[in-house]
Amino acid sequence: MKFCRFNKDRIGVVQGELIHDVTSLFDRQLSWPTAAGDAIIAQLAAVHASGIDLAKMPVVPLADVRLESPVANPNKIIGAPVNYHAHIAEANADAEINSGRTYTTLEAYGLFLKANSSLIGPADDISLAFADRRTDHEVELVVVIGKTARHVSRDDAFGYIAGYTVGLDMTVRGAEVPSYRKSPDGYCVLGPWLVTPDEIKNPDKLGLSLTVNGETRQSANTDLLILGVARLIEYASAIYTLYPGDIIMTGTPAGVGPVEAGDLIDATVEQVGSLRIRVIPARPTVQGASA
């Protein structure tokens, strides 16, 4: 199934050009302190397994809704840098990307975290963080964790996945640590929905692509990932406790490049979906403040 979040936290199942509103099937009452993770994602597998009678659910046209990030409240957003050999090569060849570093392997470089406040959906806009610095697009397959995981082996990893979505890991180029340059507001785009694992036979064999204003910039396949989906979950869960709704951005292929205000980005992952989002100018800096 394709689960989406729309119109200020409604929950839907997408079928063709329609959304079936299944919000009533989820417990949205909060208690304090809340459990770690996203409460809706934590319920997703049980609701899916219960057998949803979509014919009894209210319907709204997909074209009439505002699609939001399919995950509302991740405990953390995990990034996997340099996870395609061709991207390592282009990063090492471009001084604006490497800022004097030499990239070798993902395991030598490690994972990074993006701020949760960077998360937006496809109905939003990407506001450039700086008017005078380069921001690059990076399309990625995104894995969303479905249940608490710690020290998970790659053989068991697929049992911890809630679903897959399309992601943009927007990045400011510069010498600062990745968690700073990849965490401005709006620099983590997810959408258009979450596809449950039963619909994806092999996440390590999916085409992914990105265009800017109709021009193809990135085109590759997840079979080129250095660390595949299961290995990434094993690797991440060895150091972090993963909670429902946690996001693992699996890495971007070659072809990353700068975007400017007014650009229109289209990002696609095979069997998952496509999102379209516009880049808008940097917000004015408050007088007396410095970046």
PDB file of C-alpha atoms in Angstrom:
ATOM      1  CA  MET A   1       0.000   0.000   0.000  1.00  0.00           C
ATOM      2  CA  LYS A   2       0.916   3.631  -0.435  1.00  0.00           C
ATOM      3  CA  PHE A   3       0.305   5.575   2.789  1.00  0.00           C
ATOM      4  CA  CYS A   4       0.376   9.343   2.670  1.00  0.00           C
ATOM      5  CA  ARG A   5      -0.007  12.250   5.064  1.00  0.00           C
ATOM      6  CA  PHE A   6      -2.118  15.094   3.758  1.00  0.00           C
ATOM      7  CA  ASN A   7      -4.137  18.194   4.653  1.00  0.00           C
ATOM      8  CA  LYS A   8      -2.720  18.886   8.098  1.00  0.00           C
ATOM      9  CA  ASP A   9      -2.074  15.366   9.379  1.00  0.00           C
ATOM     10  CA  ARG A  10      -4.795  13.299   7.728  1.00  0.00           C
ATOM     11  CA  ILE A  11      -3.632   9.766   6.884  1.00  0.00           C
ATOM     12  CA  GLY A  12      -4.520   8.226   3.551  1.00  0.00           C
ATOM     13  CA  VAL A  13      -4.062   5.254   1.275  1.00  0.00           C
ATOM     14  CA  VAL A  14      -3.309   6.238  -2.314  1.00  0.00           C
ATOM     15  CA  GLN A  15      -4.928   4.269  -5.121  1.00  0.00           C
ATOM     16  CA  GLY A  16      -4.533   5.745  -8.563  1.00  0.00           C
ATOM     17  CA  GLU A  17      -5.823   9.304  -8.505  1.00  0.00           C
ATOM     18  CA  LEU A  18      -7.738   8.885  -5.236  1.00  0.00           C
ATOM     19  CA  ILE A  19      -6.862   9.013  -1.555  1.00  0.00           C
ATOM     20  CA  HIS A  20      -8.873   6.901   0.887  1.00  0.00           C
ATOM     21  CA  ASP A  21      -8.894   8.693   4.248  1.00  0.00           C
ATOM     22  CA  VAL A  22      -7.964   6.071   6.877  1.00  0.00           C
ATOM     23  CA  THR A  23      -7.229   8.493   9.714  1.00  0.00           C
ATOM     24  CA  SER A  24      -9.929   6.910  11.891  1.00  0.00           C
ATOM     25  CA  LEU A  25      -7.994   3.611  12.023  1.00  0.00           C
ATOM     26  CA  PHE A  26      -5.104   5.185  13.954  1.00  0.00           C
ATOM     27  CA  ASP A  27      -4.889   6.165  17.608  1.00  0.00           C
ATOM     28  CA  ARG A  28      -3.825   9.807  17.606  1.00  0.00           C
ATOM     29  CA  GLN A  29      -4.276  10.457  21.329  1.00  0.00           C
ATOM     30  CA  LEU A  30      -1.015  11.491  22.954  1.00  0.00           C
ATOM     31  CA  SER A  31       0.176  10.845  26.487  1.00  0.00           C
ATOM     32  CA  TRP A  32       3.169  12.327  28.244  1.00  0.00           C
ATOM     33  CA  PRO A  33       5.957  11.391  28.128  1.00  0.00           C
ATOM     34  CA  THR A  34       5.475  10.146  24.598  1.00  0.00           C
ATOM     35  CA  ALA A  35       7.292   7.077  23.353  1.00  0.00           C
ATOM     36  CA  ALA A  36      10.313   7.697  21.158  1.00  0.00           C
ATOM     37  CA  GLY A  37       9.566   7.783  17.479  1.00  0.00           C
ATOM     38  CA  ASP A  38       6.577   8.508  15.265  1.00  0.00           C
ATOM     39  CA  ALA A  39       3.333   7.225  16.796  1.00  0.00           C
ATOM     40  CA  ILE A  40       1.578   6.734  13.450  1.00  0.00           C
ATOM     41  CA  ILE A  41       4.464   4.852  11.834  1.00  0.00           C
ATOM     42  CA  ALA A  42       4.579   2.616  14.928  1.00  0.00           C
ATOM     43  CA  GLN A  43       0.956   1.581  14.217  1.00  0.00           C
ATOM     44  CA  LEU A  44       1.335   1.242  10.470  1.00  0.00           C
ATOM     45  CA  ALA A  45       2.137  -2.474  10.236  1.00  0.00           C
ATOM     46  CA  ALA A  46      -0.762  -3.476  12.496  1.00  0.00           C
ATOM     47  CA  VAL A  47      -3.249  -1.302  10.612  1.00  0.00           C
ATOM     48  CA  HIS A  48      -1.994  -2.643   7.293  1.00  0.00           C
ATOM     49  CA  ALA A  49      -2.194  -6.248   8.499  1.00  0.00           C
ATOM     50  CA  SER A  50      -5.737  -5.784   9.839  1.00  0.00           C
ATOM     51  CA  GLY A  51      -7.131  -5.657   6.324  1.00  0.00           C
ATOM     52  CA  ILE A  52      -8.364  -2.183   5.471  1.00  0.00           C
ATOM     53  CA  ASP A  53     -11.767  -2.051   3.793  1.00  0.00           C
ATOM     54  CA  LEU A  54     -11.073   0.917   1.575  1.00  0.00           C
ATOM     55  CA  ALA A  55     -14.620   0.874   0.225  1.00  0.00           C
ATOM     56  CA  LYS A  56     -15.828   2.128   3.637  1.00  0.00           C
ATOM     57  CA  MET A  57     -13.350   5.001   3.834  1.00  0.00           C
ATOM     58  CA  PRO A  58     -14.002   8.574   2.696  1.00  0.00           C
ATOM     59  CA  VAL A  59     -12.397   9.426  -0.628  1.00  0.00           C
ATOM     60  CA  VAL A  60     -10.776  12.628  -1.855  1.00  0.00           C
ATOM     61  CA  PRO A  61      -9.088  13.275  -5.224  1.00  0.00           C
ATOM     62  CA  LEU A  62      -5.292  13.189  -5.004  1.00  0.00           C
ATOM     63  CA  ALA A  63      -5.121  16.361  -7.079  1.00  0.00           C
ATOM     64  CA  ASP A  64      -7.113  18.289  -4.446  1.00  0.00           C
ATOM     65  CA  VAL A  65      -4.934  17.633  -1.393  1.00  0.00           C
ATOM     66  CA  ARG A  66      -1.773  19.058   0.102  1.00  0.00           C
ATOM     67  CA  LEU A  67       0.747  16.225   0.433  1.00  0.00           C
ATOM     68  CA  GLU A  68       3.006  16.470   3.472  1.00  0.00           C
ATOM     69  CA  SER A  69       6.072  14.477   4.466  1.00  0.00           C
ATOM     70  CA  PRO A  70       4.846  10.886   4.996  1.00  0.00           C
ATOM     71  CA  VAL A  71       6.704  10.870   8.326  1.00  0.00           C
ATOM     72  CA  ALA A  72       5.717  13.627  10.735  1.00  0.00           C
ATOM     73  CA  ASN A  73       7.917  13.043  13.751  1.00  0.00           C
ATOM     74  CA  PRO A  74      11.119  11.038  13.202  1.00  0.00           C
ATOM     75  CA  ASN A  75      13.373  10.567  16.191  1.00  0.00           C
ATOM     76  CA  LYS A  76      16.316  11.100  13.832  1.00  0.00           C
ATOM     77  CA  ILE A  77      17.245  11.502  10.185  1.00  0.00           C
ATOM     78  CA  ILE A  78      20.331   9.479   9.269  1.00  0.00           C
ATOM     79  CA  GLY A  79      22.431  10.210   6.205  1.00  0.00           C
ATOM     80  CA  ALA A  80      24.740   7.834   4.363  1.00  0.00           C
ATOM     81  CA  PRO A  81      27.376   9.896   2.506  1.00  0.00           C
ATOM     82  CA  VAL A  82      29.481   8.663  -0.439  1.00  0.00           C
ATOM     83  CA  ASN A  83      27.528   5.414  -0.867  1.00  0.00           C
ATOM     84  CA  TYR A  84      27.983   5.225  -4.657  1.00  0.00           C
ATOM     85  CA  HIS A  85      31.437   4.825  -6.191  1.00  0.00           C
ATOM     86  CA  ALA A  86      30.681   7.300  -8.986  1.00  0.00           C
ATOM     87  CA  HIS A  87      29.637   9.941  -6.445  1.00  0.00           C
ATOM     88  CA  ILE A  88      32.906   9.402  -4.536  1.00  0.00           C
ATOM     89  CA  ALA A  89      34.791  10.037  -7.785  1.00  0.00           C
ATOM     90  CA  GLU A  90      32.878  13.236  -8.589  1.00  0.00           C
ATOM     91  CA  ALA A  91      33.206  14.471  -5.002  1.00  0.00           C
ATOM     92  CA  ASN A  92      36.973  13.998  -5.048  1.00  0.00           C
ATOM     93  CA  ALA A  93      37.178  15.783  -8.417  1.00  0.00           C
ATOM     94  CA  ASP A  94      35.151  18.834  -7.341  1.00  0.00           C
ATOM     95  CA  ALA A  95      36.837  21.140  -4.841  1.00  0.00           C
ATOM     96  CA  GLU A  96      33.510  22.767  -3.968  1.00  0.00           C
ATOM     97  CA  ILE A  97      32.173  19.376  -2.868  1.00  0.00           C
ATOM     98  CA  ASN A  98      35.241  17.987  -1.090  1.00  0.00           C
ATOM     99  CA  SER A  99      36.566  21.223   0.510  1.00  0.00           C
ATOM    100  CA  GLY A 100      40.012  19.669   0.700  1.00  0.00           C
ATOM    101  CA  ARG A 101      38.886  16.251   1.949  1.00  0.00           C
ATOM    102  CA  THR A 102      39.515  12.960   0.150  1.00  0.00           C
ATOM    103  CA  TYR A 103      36.620  10.522   0.242  1.00  0.00           C
ATOM    104  CA  THR A 104      37.294   6.787   0.229  1.00  0.00           C
ATOM    105  CA  THR A 105      34.455   4.630   1.597  1.00  0.00           C
ATOM    106  CA  LEU A 106      31.286   5.254   3.557  1.00  0.00           C
ATOM    107  CA  GLU A 107      32.539   3.155   6.466  1.00  0.00           C
ATOM    108  CA  ALA A 108      35.707   5.255   6.653  1.00  0.00           C
ATOM    109  CA  TYR A 109      33.660   8.460   6.675  1.00  0.00           C
ATOM    110  CA  GLY A 110      30.732   7.315   8.839  1.00  0.00           C
ATOM    111  CA  LEU A 111      27.072   8.323   8.970  1.00  0.00           C
ATOM    112  CA  PHE A 112      25.729  11.781   9.796  1.00  0.00           C
ATOM    113  CA  LEU A 113      22.510  13.216  11.243  1.00  0.00           C
ATOM    114  CA  LYS A 114      20.286  15.879   9.712  1.00  0.00           C
ATOM    115  CA  ALA A 115      18.194  18.077  11.985  1.00  0.00           C
ATOM    116  CA  ASN A 116      14.553  16.992  12.259  1.00  0.00           C
ATOM    117  CA  SER A 117      13.597  20.628  11.661  1.00  0.00           C
ATOM    118  CA  SER A 118      14.920  20.286   8.095  1.00  0.00           C
ATOM    119  CA  LEU A 119      12.022  17.974   7.164  1.00  0.00           C
ATOM    120  CA  ILE A 120       9.416  19.108   4.624  1.00  0.00           C
ATOM    121  CA  GLY A 121       7.051  17.501   2.135  1.00  0.00           C
ATOM    122  CA  PRO A 122       6.478  17.894  -1.613  1.00  0.00           C
ATOM    123  CA  ALA A 123       3.829  20.619  -1.184  1.00  0.00           C
ATOM    124  CA  ASP A 124       6.416  22.880   0.441  1.00  0.00           C
ATOM    125  CA  ASP A 125       9.244  24.879  -1.149  1.00  0.00           C
ATOM    126  CA  ILE A 126      12.991  24.581  -0.647  1.00  0.00           C
ATOM    127  CA  SER A 127      14.175  27.957   0.615  1.00  0.00           C
ATOM    128  CA  LEU A 128      17.882  28.406  -0.050  1.00  0.00           C
ATOM    129  CA  ALA A 129      19.823  28.750   3.196  1.00  0.00           C
ATOM    130  CA  PHE A 130      22.321  31.265   1.801  1.00  0.00           C
ATOM    131  CA  ALA A 131      21.998  33.643  -1.110  1.00  0.00           C
ATOM    132  CA  ASP A 132      25.740  33.537  -1.800  1.00  0.00           C
ATOM    133  CA  ARG A 133      26.621  29.865  -1.312  1.00  0.00           C
ATOM    134  CA  ARG A 134      26.125  26.788  -3.439  1.00  0.00           C
ATOM    135  CA  THR A 135      23.263  24.416  -2.587  1.00  0.00           C
ATOM    136  CA  ASP A 136      23.192  21.030  -4.358  1.00  0.00           C
ATOM    137  CA  HIS A 137      20.416  18.542  -5.048  1.00  0.00           C
ATOM    138  CA  GLU A 138      20.868  14.884  -4.036  1.00  0.00           C
ATOM    139  CA  VAL A 139      18.144  12.336  -4.856  1.00  0.00           C
ATOM    140  CA  GLU A 140      17.995   9.232  -2.655  1.00  0.00           C
ATOM    141  CA  LEU A 141      15.968   6.155  -1.832  1.00  0.00           C
ATOM    142  CA  VAL A 142      14.783   6.617   1.745  1.00  0.00           C
ATOM    143  CA  VAL A 143      14.083   3.795   4.203  1.00  0.00           C
ATOM    144  CA  VAL A 144      11.665   4.420   7.073  1.00  0.00           C
ATOM    145  CA  ILE A 145      12.044   2.222  10.158  1.00  0.00           C
ATOM    146  CA  GLY A 146       8.874   0.554  11.464  1.00  0.00           C
ATOM    147  CA  LYS A 147       9.838  -0.756  14.906  1.00  0.00           C
ATOM    148  CA  THR A 148      12.545  -0.296  17.498  1.00  0.00           C
ATOM    149  CA  ALA A 149      15.840  -1.757  16.340  1.00  0.00           C
ATOM    150  CA  ARG A 150      19.238  -2.155  17.987  1.00  0.00           C
ATOM    151  CA  HIS A 151      22.126  -4.352  16.828  1.00  0.00           C
ATOM    152  CA  VAL A 152      20.074  -5.727  13.945  1.00  0.00           C
ATOM    153  CA  SER A 153      21.825  -8.168  11.614  1.00  0.00           C
ATOM    154  CA  ARG A 154      21.546  -7.635   7.879  1.00  0.00           C
ATOM    155  CA  ASP A 155      19.724 -10.993   7.654  1.00  0.00           C
ATOM    156  CA  ASP A 156      16.936  -9.625   9.859  1.00  0.00           C
ATOM    157  CA  ALA A 157      17.003  -6.015   8.686  1.00  0.00           C
ATOM    158  CA  PHE A 158      14.076  -6.099   6.272  1.00  0.00           C
ATOM    159  CA  GLY A 159      11.747  -7.046   9.129  1.00  0.00           C
ATOM    160  CA  TYR A 160      12.280  -3.586  10.649  1.00  0.00           C
ATOM    161  CA  ILE A 161      11.211  -1.526   7.637  1.00  0.00           C
ATOM    162  CA  ALA A 162       7.901   0.373   7.606  1.00  0.00           C
ATOM    163  CA  GLY A 163       8.333   1.429   3.998  1.00  0.00           C
ATOM    164  CA  TYR A 164      10.180   3.422   1.381  1.00  0.00           C
ATOM    165  CA  THR A 165       9.882   6.960   0.073  1.00  0.00           C
ATOM    166  CA  VAL A 166      11.687   9.409  -2.202  1.00  0.00           C
ATOM    167  CA  GLY A 167      14.122  11.815  -0.579  1.00  0.00           C
ATOM    168  CA  LEU A 168      16.151  14.910  -1.378  1.00  0.00           C
ATOM    169  CA  ASP A 169      19.220  15.447   0.782  1.00  0.00           C
ATOM    170  CA  MET A 170      19.780  19.118  -0.049  1.00  0.00           C
ATOM    171  CA  THR A 171      23.304  20.234   0.804  1.00  0.00           C
ATOM    172  CA  VAL A 172      25.172  23.496   1.258  1.00  0.00           C
ATOM    173  CA  ARG A 173      28.731  23.128  -0.026  1.00  0.00           C
ATOM    174  CA  GLY A 174      31.507  24.210   2.271  1.00  0.00           C
ATOM    175  CA  ALA A 175      34.035  23.142   4.893  1.00  0.00           C
ATOM    176  CA  GLU A 176      31.626  22.778   7.836  1.00  0.00           C
ATOM    177  CA  VAL A 177      30.598  19.359   9.158  1.00  0.00           C
ATOM    178  CA  PRO A 178      27.799  17.674   7.156  1.00  0.00           C
ATOM    179  CA  SER A 179      25.240  17.910   9.959  1.00  0.00           C
ATOM    180  CA  TYR A 180      25.473  21.718   9.717  1.00  0.00           C
ATOM    181  CA  ARG A 181      25.480  22.028   5.941  1.00  0.00           C
ATOM    182  CA  LYS A 182      22.658  19.504   5.428  1.00  0.00           C
ATOM    183  CA  SER A 183      20.340  20.700   8.191  1.00  0.00           C
ATOM    184  CA  PRO A 184      18.907  24.082   7.169  1.00  0.00           C
ATOM    185  CA  ASP A 185      15.122  24.288   7.300  1.00  0.00           C
ATOM    186  CA  GLY A 186      13.665  22.548   4.265  1.00  0.00           C
ATOM    187  CA  TYR A 187      16.830  20.641   3.328  1.00  0.00           C
ATOM    188  CA  CYS A 188      15.277  17.194   3.867  1.00  0.00           C
ATOM    189  CA  VAL A 189      12.410  16.572   1.450  1.00  0.00           C
ATOM    190  CA  LEU A 190      10.349  13.369   1.677  1.00  0.00           C
ATOM    191  CA  GLY A 191       7.417  12.220  -0.404  1.00  0.00           C
ATOM    192  CA  PRO A 192       5.090  11.802  -2.019  1.00  0.00           C
ATOM    193  CA  TRP A 193       4.027   8.833   0.136  1.00  0.00           C
ATOM    194  CA  LEU A 194       5.334   5.763   1.977  1.00  0.00           C
ATOM    195  CA  VAL A 195       5.275   2.471   0.055  1.00  0.00           C
ATOM    196  CA  THR A 196       5.015  -0.628   2.272  1.00  0.00           C
ATOM    197  CA  PRO A 197       7.698  -3.321   1.888  1.00  0.00           C
ATOM    198  CA  ASP A 198       5.336  -5.881   0.351  1.00  0.00           C
ATOM    199  CA  GLU A 199       5.195  -3.669  -2.761  1.00  0.00           C
ATOM    200  CA  ILE A 200       8.983  -3.498  -3.211  1.00  0.00           C
ATOM    201  CA  LYS A 201      10.504  -6.853  -4.138  1.00  0.00           C
ATOM    202  CA  ASN A 202      14.110  -5.666  -3.989  1.00  0.00           C
ATOM    203  CA  PRO A 203      15.018  -2.158  -2.764  1.00  0.00           C
ATOM    204  CA  ASP A 204      18.579  -2.754  -3.928  1.00  0.00           C
ATOM    205  CA  LYS A 205      17.457  -2.776  -7.550  1.00  0.00           C
ATOM    206  CA  LEU A 206      15.472   0.404  -8.146  1.00  0.00           C
ATOM    207  CA  GLY A 207      16.091   3.105 -10.707  1.00  0.00           C
ATOM    208  CA  LEU A 208      16.315   6.646  -9.394  1.00  0.00           C
ATOM    209  CA  SER A 209      16.576   9.936 -11.220  1.00  0.00           C
ATOM    210  CA  LEU A 210      16.399  13.693 -10.816  1.00  0.00           C
ATOM    211  CA  THR A 211      15.765  16.526 -13.242  1.00  0.00           C
ATOM    212  CA  VAL A 212      16.085  20.287 -12.795  1.00  0.00           C
ATOM    213  CA  ASN A 213      13.793  22.309 -15.057  1.00  0.00           C
ATOM    214  CA  GLY A 214      13.366  19.171 -17.180  1.00  0.00           C
ATOM    215  CA  GLU A 215      17.103  18.541 -17.609  1.00  0.00           C
ATOM    216  CA  THR A 216      18.311  15.161 -16.331  1.00  0.00           C
ATOM    217  CA  ARG A 217      21.011  15.609 -13.697  1.00  0.00           C
ATOM    218  CA  GLN A 218      21.042  12.238 -11.889  1.00  0.00           C
ATOM    219  CA  SER A 219      20.162   8.780 -13.188  1.00  0.00           C
ATOM    220  CA  ALA A 220      21.299   5.537 -11.559  1.00  0.00           C
ATOM    221  CA  ASN A 221      20.123   2.387  -9.812  1.00  0.00           C
ATOM    222  CA  THR A 222      20.289   1.316  -6.173  1.00  0.00           C
ATOM    223  CA  ASP A 223      22.091  -1.841  -7.291  1.00  0.00           C
ATOM    224  CA  LEU A 224      25.134   0.476  -7.331  1.00  0.00           C
ATOM    225  CA  LEU A 225      24.888   1.195  -3.593  1.00  0.00           C
ATOM    226  CA  ILE A 226      28.140   0.328  -1.806  1.00  0.00           C
ATOM    227  CA  LEU A 227      26.215  -0.546   1.349  1.00  0.00           C
ATOM    228  CA  GLY A 228      22.773  -1.875   0.458  1.00  0.00           C
ATOM    229  CA  VAL A 229      19.605  -1.323   2.466  1.00  0.00           C
ATOM    230  CA  ALA A 230      20.049  -4.256   4.855  1.00  0.00           C
ATOM    231  CA  ARG A 231      23.698  -3.442   5.510  1.00  0.00           C
ATOM    232  CA  LEU A 232      22.830   0.206   6.197  1.00  0.00           C
ATOM    233  CA  ILE A 233      20.279  -0.827   8.816  1.00  0.00           C
ATOM    234  CA  GLU A 234      22.837  -3.163  10.399  1.00  0.00           C
ATOM    235  CA  TYR A 235      25.459  -0.409  10.326  1.00  0.00           C
ATOM    236  CA  ALA A 236      23.176   2.301  11.738  1.00  0.00           C
ATOM    237  CA  SER A 237      21.603   0.120  14.422  1.00  0.00           C
ATOM    238  CA  ALA A 238      25.058  -0.854  15.703  1.00  0.00           C
ATOM    239  CA  ILE A 239      25.489   2.684  17.050  1.00  0.00           C
ATOM    240  CA  TYR A 240      21.966   4.169  17.219  1.00  0.00           C
ATOM    241  CA  THR A 241      18.749   2.768  18.623  1.00  0.00           C
ATOM    242  CA  LEU A 242      16.371   3.089  15.690  1.00  0.00           C
ATOM    243  CA  TYR A 243      12.745   3.988  16.461  1.00  0.00           C
ATOM    244  CA  PRO A 244       9.544   3.873  14.394  1.00  0.00           C
ATOM    245  CA  GLY A 245       9.666   6.685  11.877  1.00  0.00           C
ATOM    246  CA  ASP A 246      13.439   7.020  11.870  1.00  0.00           C
ATOM    247  CA  ILE A 247      14.669   7.933   8.403  1.00  0.00           C
ATOM    248  CA  ILE A 248      17.696   6.426   6.677  1.00  0.00           C
ATOM    249  CA  MET A 249      18.724   8.304   3.547  1.00  0.00           C
ATOM    250  CA  THR A 250      20.656   5.685   1.613  1.00  0.00           C
ATOM    251  CA  GLY A 251      22.984   7.982  -0.332  1.00  0.00           C
ATOM    252  CA  THR A 252      22.985   9.797  -3.657  1.00  0.00           C
ATOM    253  CA  PRO A 253      24.475   8.732  -6.991  1.00  0.00           C
ATOM    254  CA  ALA A 254      26.659  10.827  -9.272  1.00  0.00           C
ATOM    255  CA  GLY A 255      25.320  13.936 -10.945  1.00  0.00           C
ATOM    256  CA  VAL A 256      24.807  16.226  -7.960  1.00  0.00           C
ATOM    257  CA  GLY A 257      24.827  19.887  -8.833  1.00  0.00           C
ATOM    258  CA  PRO A 258      23.740  23.363  -7.805  1.00  0.00           C
ATOM    259  CA  VAL A 259      20.209  24.727  -7.834  1.00  0.00           C
ATOM    260  CA  GLU A 260      19.031  28.312  -7.915  1.00  0.00           C
ATOM    261  CA  ALA A 261      15.893  30.146  -6.901  1.00  0.00           C
ATOM    262  CA  GLY A 262      13.127  29.441  -9.394  1.00  0.00           C
ATOM    263  CA  ASP A 263      14.357  25.941 -10.280  1.00  0.00           C
ATOM    264  CA  LEU A 264      11.848  23.087 -10.378  1.00  0.00           C
ATOM    265  CA  ILE A 265      13.151  19.721  -9.141  1.00  0.00           C
ATOM    266  CA  ASP A 266      11.554  16.397 -10.102  1.00  0.00           C
ATOM    267  CA  ALA A 267      12.842  13.354  -8.190  1.00  0.00           C
ATOM    268  CA  THR A 268      11.793   9.767  -8.885  1.00  0.00           C
ATOM    269  CA  VAL A 269      12.473   6.342  -7.415  1.00  0.00           C
ATOM    270  CA  GLU A 270      11.181   3.359  -9.365  1.00  0.00           C
ATOM    271  CA  GLN A 271       8.198   1.559  -7.751  1.00  0.00           C
ATOM    272  CA  VAL A 272       8.060   4.250  -5.062  1.00  0.00           C
ATOM    273  CA  GLY A 273       6.941   7.460  -6.742  1.00  0.00           C
ATOM    274  CA  SER A 274       7.889  10.953  -7.831  1.00  0.00           C
ATOM    275  CA  LEU A 275       7.912  14.319  -6.137  1.00  0.00           C
ATOM    276  CA  ARG A 276       8.128  17.811  -7.574  1.00  0.00           C
ATOM    277  CA  ILE A 277       9.317  20.767  -5.542  1.00  0.00           C
ATOM    278  CA  ARG A 278      10.337  24.346  -6.256  1.00  0.00           C
ATOM    279  CA  VAL A 279      13.435  26.193  -5.051  1.00  0.00           C
ATOM    280  CA  ILE A 280      12.796  29.701  -3.715  1.00  0.00           C
ATOM    281  CA  PRO A 281      15.183  32.505  -2.680  1.00  0.00           C
ATOM    282  CA  ALA A 282      16.974  32.611   0.650  1.00  0.00           C
ATOM    283  CA  ARG A 283      15.019  34.326   3.373  1.00  0.00           C
ATOM    284  CA  PRO A 284      16.337  37.791   4.276  1.00  0.00           C
ATOM    285  CA  THR A 285      18.881  37.770   7.096  1.00  0.00           C
ATOM    286  CA  VAL A 286      17.669  39.545  10.231  1.00  0.00           C
ATOM    287  CA  GLN A 287      19.630  42.761  10.698  1.00  0.00           C
ATOM    288  CA  GLY A 288      22.460  42.230  13.154  1.00  0.00           C
ATOM    289  CA  ALA A 289      22.388  38.424  12.794  1.00  0.00           C
ATOM    290  CA  SER A 290      25.125  36.400  11.160  1.00  0.00           C
ATOM    291  CA  ALA A 291      25.012  32.914   9.615  1.00  0.00           C
TER     292      ALA A 291
END
